[in-house]
PDB file of C-alpha atoms in Angstrom:
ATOM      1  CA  UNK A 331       2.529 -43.145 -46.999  1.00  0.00           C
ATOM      2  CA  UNK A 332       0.545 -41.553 -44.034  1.00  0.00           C
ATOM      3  CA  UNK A 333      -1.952 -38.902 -44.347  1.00  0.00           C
ATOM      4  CA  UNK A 334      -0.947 -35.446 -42.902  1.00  0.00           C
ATOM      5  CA  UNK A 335      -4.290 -33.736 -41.378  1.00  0.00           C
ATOM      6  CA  UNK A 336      -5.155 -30.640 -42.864  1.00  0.00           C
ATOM      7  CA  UNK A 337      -8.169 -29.096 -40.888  1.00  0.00           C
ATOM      8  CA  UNK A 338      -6.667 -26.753 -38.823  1.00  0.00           C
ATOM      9  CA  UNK A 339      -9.392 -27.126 -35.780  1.00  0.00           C
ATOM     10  CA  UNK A 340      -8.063 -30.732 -35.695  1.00  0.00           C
ATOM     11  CA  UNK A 341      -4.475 -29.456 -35.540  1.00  0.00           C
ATOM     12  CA  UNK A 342      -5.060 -27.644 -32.812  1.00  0.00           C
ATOM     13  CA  UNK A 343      -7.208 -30.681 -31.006  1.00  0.00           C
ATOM     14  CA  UNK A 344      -3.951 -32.819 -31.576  1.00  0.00           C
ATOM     15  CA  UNK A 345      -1.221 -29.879 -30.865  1.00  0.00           C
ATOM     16  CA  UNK A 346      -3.639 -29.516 -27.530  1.00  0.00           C
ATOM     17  CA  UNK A 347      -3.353 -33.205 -26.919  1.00  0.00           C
ATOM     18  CA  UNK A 348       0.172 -33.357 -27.354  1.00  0.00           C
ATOM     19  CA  UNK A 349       1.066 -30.816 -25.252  1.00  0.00           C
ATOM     20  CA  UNK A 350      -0.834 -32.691 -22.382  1.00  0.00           C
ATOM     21  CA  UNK A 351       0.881 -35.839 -22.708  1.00  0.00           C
ATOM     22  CA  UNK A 352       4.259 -33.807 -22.878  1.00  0.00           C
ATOM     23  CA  UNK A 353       3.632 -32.467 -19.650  1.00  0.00           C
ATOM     24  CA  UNK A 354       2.213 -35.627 -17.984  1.00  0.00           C
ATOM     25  CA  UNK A 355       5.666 -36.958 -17.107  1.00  0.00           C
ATOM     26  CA  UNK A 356       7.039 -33.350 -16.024  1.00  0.00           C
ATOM     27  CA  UNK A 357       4.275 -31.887 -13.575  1.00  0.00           C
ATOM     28  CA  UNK A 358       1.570 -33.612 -11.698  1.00  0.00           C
ATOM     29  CA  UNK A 359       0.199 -29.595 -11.311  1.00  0.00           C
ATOM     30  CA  UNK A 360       0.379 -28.651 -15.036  1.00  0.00           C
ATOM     31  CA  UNK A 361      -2.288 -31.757 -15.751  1.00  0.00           C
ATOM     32  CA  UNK A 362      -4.307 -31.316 -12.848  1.00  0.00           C
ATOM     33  CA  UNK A 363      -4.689 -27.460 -14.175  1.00  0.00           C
ATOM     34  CA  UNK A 364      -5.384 -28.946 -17.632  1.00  0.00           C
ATOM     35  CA  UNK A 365      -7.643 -31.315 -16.125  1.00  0.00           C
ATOM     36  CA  UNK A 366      -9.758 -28.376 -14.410  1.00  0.00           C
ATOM     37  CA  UNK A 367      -9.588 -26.912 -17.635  1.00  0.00           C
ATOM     38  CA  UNK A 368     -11.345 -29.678 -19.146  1.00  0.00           C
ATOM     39  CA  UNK A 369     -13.592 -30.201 -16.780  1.00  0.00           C
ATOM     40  CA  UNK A 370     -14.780 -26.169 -17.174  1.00  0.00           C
ATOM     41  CA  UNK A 371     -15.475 -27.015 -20.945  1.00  0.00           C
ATOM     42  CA  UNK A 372     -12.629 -25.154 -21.815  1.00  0.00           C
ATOM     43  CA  UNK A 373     -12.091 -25.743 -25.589  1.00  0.00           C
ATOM     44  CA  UNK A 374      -9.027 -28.027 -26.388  1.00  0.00           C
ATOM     45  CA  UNK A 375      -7.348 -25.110 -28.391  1.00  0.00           C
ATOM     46  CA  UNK A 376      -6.857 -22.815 -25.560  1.00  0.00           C
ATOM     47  CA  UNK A 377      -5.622 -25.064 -23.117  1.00  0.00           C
ATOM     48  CA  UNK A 378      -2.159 -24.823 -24.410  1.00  0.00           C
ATOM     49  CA  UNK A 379      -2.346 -20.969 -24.609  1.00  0.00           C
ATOM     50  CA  UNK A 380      -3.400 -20.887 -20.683  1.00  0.00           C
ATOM     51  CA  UNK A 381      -1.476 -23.396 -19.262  1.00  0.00           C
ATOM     52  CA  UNK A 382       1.526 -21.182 -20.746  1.00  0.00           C
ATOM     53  CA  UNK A 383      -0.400 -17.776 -19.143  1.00  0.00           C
ATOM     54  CA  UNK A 384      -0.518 -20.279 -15.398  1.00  0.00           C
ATOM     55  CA  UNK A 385       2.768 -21.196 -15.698  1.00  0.00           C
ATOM     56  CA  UNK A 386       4.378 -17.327 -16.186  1.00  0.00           C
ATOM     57  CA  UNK A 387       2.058 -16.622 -13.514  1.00  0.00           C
ATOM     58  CA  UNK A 388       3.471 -19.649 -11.423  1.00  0.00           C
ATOM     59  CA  UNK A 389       7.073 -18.559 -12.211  1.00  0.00           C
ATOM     60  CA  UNK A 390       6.679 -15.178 -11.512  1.00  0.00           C
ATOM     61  CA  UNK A 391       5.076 -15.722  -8.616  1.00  0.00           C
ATOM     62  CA  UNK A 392       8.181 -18.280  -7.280  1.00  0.00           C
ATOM     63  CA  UNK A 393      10.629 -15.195  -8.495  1.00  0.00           C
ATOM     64  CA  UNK A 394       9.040 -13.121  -6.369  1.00  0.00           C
ATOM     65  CA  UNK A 395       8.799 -15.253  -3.136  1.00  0.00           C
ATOM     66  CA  UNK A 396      12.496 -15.918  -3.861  1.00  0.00           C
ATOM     67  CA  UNK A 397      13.024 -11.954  -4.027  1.00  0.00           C
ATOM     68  CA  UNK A 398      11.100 -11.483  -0.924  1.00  0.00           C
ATOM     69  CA  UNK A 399      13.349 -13.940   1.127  1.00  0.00           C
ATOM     70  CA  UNK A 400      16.925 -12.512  -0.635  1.00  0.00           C
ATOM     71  CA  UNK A 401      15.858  -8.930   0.515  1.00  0.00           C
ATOM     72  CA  UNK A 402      14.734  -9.900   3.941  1.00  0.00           C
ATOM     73  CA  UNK A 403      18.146 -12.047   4.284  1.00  0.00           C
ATOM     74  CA  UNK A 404      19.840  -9.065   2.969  1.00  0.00           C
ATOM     75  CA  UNK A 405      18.089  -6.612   5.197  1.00  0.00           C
ATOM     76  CA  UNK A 406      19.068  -8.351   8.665  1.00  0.00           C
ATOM     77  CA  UNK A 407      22.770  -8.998   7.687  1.00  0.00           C
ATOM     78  CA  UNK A 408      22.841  -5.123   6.725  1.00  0.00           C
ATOM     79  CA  UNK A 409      24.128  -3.281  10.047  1.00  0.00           C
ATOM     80  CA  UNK A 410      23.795   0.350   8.562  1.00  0.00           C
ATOM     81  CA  UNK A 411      19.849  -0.305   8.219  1.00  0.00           C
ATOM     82  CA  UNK A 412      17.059  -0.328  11.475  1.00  0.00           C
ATOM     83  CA  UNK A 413      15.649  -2.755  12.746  1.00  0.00           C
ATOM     84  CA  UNK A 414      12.320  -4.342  11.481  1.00  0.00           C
ATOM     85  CA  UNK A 415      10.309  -6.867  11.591  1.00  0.00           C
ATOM     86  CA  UNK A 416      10.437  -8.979   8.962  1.00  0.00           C
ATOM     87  CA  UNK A 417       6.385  -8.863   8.047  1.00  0.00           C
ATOM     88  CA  UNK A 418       7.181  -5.159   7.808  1.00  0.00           C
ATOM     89  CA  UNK A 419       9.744  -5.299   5.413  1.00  0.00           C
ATOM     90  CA  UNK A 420       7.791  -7.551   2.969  1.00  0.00           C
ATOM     91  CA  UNK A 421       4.864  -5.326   3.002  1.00  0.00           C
ATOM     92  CA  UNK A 422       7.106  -2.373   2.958  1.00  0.00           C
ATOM     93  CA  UNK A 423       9.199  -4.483  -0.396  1.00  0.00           C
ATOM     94  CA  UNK A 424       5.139  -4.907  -1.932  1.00  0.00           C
ATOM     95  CA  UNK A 425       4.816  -1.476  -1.596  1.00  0.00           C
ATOM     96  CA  UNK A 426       8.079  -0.356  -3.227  1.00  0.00           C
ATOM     97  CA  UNK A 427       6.660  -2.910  -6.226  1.00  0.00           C
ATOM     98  CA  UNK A 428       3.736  -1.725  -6.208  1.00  0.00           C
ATOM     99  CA  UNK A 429       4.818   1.897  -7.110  1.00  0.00           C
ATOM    100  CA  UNK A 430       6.905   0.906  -9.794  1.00  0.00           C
ATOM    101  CA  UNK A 431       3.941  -1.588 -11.281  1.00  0.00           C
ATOM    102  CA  UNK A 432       6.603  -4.147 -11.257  1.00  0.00           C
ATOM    103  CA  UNK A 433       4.744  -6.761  -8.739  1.00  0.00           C
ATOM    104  CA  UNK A 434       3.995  -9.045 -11.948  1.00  0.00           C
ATOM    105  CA  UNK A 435       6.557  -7.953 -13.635  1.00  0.00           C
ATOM    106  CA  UNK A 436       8.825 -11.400 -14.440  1.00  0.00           C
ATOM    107  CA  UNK A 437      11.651  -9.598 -15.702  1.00  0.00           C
ATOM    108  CA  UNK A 438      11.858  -6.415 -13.522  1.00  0.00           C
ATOM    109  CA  UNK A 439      11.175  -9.326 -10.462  1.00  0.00           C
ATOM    110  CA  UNK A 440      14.249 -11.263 -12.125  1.00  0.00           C
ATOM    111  CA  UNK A 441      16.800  -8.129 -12.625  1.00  0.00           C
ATOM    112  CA  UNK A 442      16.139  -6.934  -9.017  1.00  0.00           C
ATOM    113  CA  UNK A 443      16.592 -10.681  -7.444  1.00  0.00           C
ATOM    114  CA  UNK A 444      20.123 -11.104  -9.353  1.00  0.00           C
ATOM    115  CA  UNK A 445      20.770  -7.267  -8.457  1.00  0.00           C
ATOM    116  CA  UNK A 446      20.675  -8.334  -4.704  1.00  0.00           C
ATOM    117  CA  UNK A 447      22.468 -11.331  -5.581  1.00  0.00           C
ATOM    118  CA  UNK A 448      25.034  -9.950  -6.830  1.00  0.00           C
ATOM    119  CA  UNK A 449      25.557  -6.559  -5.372  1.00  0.00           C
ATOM    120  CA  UNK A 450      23.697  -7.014  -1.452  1.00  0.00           C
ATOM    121  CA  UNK A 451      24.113  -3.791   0.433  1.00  0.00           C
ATOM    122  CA  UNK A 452      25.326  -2.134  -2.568  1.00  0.00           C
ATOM    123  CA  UNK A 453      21.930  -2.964  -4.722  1.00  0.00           C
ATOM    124  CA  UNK A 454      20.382  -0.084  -6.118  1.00  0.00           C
ATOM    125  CA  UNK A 455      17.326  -2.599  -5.855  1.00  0.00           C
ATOM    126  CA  UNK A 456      17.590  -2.593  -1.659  1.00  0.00           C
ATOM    127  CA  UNK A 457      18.832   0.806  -1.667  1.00  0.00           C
ATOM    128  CA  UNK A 458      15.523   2.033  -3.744  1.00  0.00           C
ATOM    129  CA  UNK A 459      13.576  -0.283  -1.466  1.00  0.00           C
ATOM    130  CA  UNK A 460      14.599   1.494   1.613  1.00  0.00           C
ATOM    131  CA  UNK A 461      14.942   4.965   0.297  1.00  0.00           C
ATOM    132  CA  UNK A 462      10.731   4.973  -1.226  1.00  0.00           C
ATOM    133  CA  UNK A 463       9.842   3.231   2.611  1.00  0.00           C
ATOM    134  CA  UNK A 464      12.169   5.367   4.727  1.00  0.00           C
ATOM    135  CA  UNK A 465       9.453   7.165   6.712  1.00  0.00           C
ATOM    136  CA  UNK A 466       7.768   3.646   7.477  1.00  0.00           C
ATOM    137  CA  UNK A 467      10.901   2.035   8.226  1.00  0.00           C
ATOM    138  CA  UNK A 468      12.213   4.862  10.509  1.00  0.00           C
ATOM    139  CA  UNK A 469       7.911   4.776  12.346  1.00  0.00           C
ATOM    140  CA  UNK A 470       8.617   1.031  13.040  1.00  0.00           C
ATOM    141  CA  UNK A 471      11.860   1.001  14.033  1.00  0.00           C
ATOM    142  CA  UNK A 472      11.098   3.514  16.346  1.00  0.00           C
ATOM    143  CA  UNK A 473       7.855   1.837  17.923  1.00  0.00           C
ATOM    144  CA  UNK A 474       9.976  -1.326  18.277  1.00  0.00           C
ATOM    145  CA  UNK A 475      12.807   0.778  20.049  1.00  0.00           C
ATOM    146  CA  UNK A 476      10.189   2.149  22.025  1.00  0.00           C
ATOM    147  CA  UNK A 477       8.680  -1.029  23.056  1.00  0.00           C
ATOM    148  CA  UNK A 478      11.754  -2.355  23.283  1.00  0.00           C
ATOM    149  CA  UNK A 479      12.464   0.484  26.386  1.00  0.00           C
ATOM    150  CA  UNK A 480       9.098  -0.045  27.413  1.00  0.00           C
ATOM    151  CA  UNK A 481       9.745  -3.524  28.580  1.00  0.00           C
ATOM    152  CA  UNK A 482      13.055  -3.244  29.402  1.00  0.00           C
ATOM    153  CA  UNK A 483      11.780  -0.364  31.881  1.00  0.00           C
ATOM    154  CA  UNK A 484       8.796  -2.837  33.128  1.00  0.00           C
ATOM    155  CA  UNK A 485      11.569  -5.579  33.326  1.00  0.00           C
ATOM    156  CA  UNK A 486      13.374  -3.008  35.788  1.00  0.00           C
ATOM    157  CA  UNK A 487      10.515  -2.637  38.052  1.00  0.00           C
ATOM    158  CA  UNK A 488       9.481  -6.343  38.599  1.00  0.00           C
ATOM    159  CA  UNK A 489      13.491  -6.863  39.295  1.00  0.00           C
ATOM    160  CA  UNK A 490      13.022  -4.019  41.663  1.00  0.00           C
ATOM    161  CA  UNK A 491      10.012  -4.956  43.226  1.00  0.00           C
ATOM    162  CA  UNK A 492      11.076  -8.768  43.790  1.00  0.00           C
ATOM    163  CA  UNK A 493      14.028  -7.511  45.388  1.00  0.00           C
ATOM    164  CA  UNK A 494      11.695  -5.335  47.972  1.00  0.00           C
ATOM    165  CA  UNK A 495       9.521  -8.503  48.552  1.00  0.00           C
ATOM    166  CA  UNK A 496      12.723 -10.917  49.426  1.00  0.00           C
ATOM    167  CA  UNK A 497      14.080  -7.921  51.691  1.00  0.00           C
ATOM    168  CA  UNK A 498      10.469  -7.448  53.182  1.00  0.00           C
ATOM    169  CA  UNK A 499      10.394 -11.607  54.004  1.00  0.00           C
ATOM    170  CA  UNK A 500      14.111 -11.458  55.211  1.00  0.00           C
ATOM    171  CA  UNK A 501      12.971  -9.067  57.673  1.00  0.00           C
ATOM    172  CA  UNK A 502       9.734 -10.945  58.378  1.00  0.00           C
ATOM    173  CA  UNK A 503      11.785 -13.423  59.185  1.00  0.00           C
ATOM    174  CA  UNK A 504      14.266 -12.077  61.380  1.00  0.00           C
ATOM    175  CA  UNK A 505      11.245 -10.682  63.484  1.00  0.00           C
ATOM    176  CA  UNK A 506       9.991 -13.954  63.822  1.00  0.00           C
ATOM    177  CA  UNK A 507      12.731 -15.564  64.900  1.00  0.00           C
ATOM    178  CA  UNK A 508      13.545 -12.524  67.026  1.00  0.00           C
ATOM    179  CA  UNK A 509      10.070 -12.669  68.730  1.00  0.00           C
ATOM    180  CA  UNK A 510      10.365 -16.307  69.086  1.00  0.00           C
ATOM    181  CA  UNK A 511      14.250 -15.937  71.135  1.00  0.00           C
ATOM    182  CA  UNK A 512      12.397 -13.197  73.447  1.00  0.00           C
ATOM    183  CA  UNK A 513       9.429 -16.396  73.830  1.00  0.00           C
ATOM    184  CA  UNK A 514      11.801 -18.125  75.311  1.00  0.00           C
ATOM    185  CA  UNK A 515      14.075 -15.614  76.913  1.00  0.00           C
ATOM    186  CA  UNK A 516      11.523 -14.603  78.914  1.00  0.00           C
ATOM    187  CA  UNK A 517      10.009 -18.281  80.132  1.00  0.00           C
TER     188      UNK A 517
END
């Protein structure tokens, strides 16, 4: 009959170790961060405890990429809204987490990426989003429609002043030639 071990510092030193090999086979990542662990003398007891803390962070982290993306998707197929670029919109969508302390939040992160999911222009998610970043939104849509006229307008005048220059050589031209008939008109 086998021994069962008792001292609980070795328990930990073999729940540590087990957890390692677990996640050998799943996650080249999860053992290189246990590795660095390791290697920074952290104690074999607390690895499993922090690998759990790195791999929240890592998920909440991918949910909120993945929010990012399903808002900015959301926010170009929405006609009603102005148009902005979409740098603008993620640092305006930081901002709206930011007020609401939710930006490392997993589950608010979660709720408000199925909410868009599953209710796009009718999110109260998007539709909070917009509302707290109106002012912004409205100040960059308006400097893009502004540029936008800008260049359209500088567009205008290099059409208009091409046009000028092929009259101007058409009628270079036409002297030319004209001055050149008179040449030899008058030999």
């Amino acid at each position: 009959m086998g021994r069962e071990v008792q001292d609980p510092q070795a328990l930990a030193h073999l729940e540590g170790l087990n957890f390692y090999l677990s996640l050998y086979e799943q996650d080249p990542e999860w053992v290189a961060f246990i590795q660095q662990e390791l290697n920074h003398n952290t104690p074999l007891e607390d690895i499993p405890g922090r690998l759990r803390l790195f791999l929240m962070e890592e998920r909440t982290s991918n949910v909120r990429m993945d929010l990012i993306q399903e808002f900015l998707a959301l926010y170009a197929r929405n006609g009603a809204v102005l148009p902005v670029e979409p740098y603008l919109l993620e640092g305006a969508l930081r901002s709206y987490l930011d007020s609401i302390r939710a930006t490392d939040d997993f589950s608010i992160l979660q709720a408000a990426y199925q909410d868009l999911r599953d209710h796009e222009e009718g999110s109260f998610f998007f539709r909070d989003v917009v509302s707290h970043n109106r002012d912004f939104l409205e100040a960059q849509s308006a400097k893009r429609t502004w540029i936008e006229v800008e260049r359209n307008s500088l567009y205008s005048k290099i059409e208009r002043a091409q046009a000028r220059l092929e009259r101007t050589e058409f009628q270079h031209t036409l002297l030319i030639f004209q001055l050149e008939d008179r040449k030899r008109g008058g030999e």
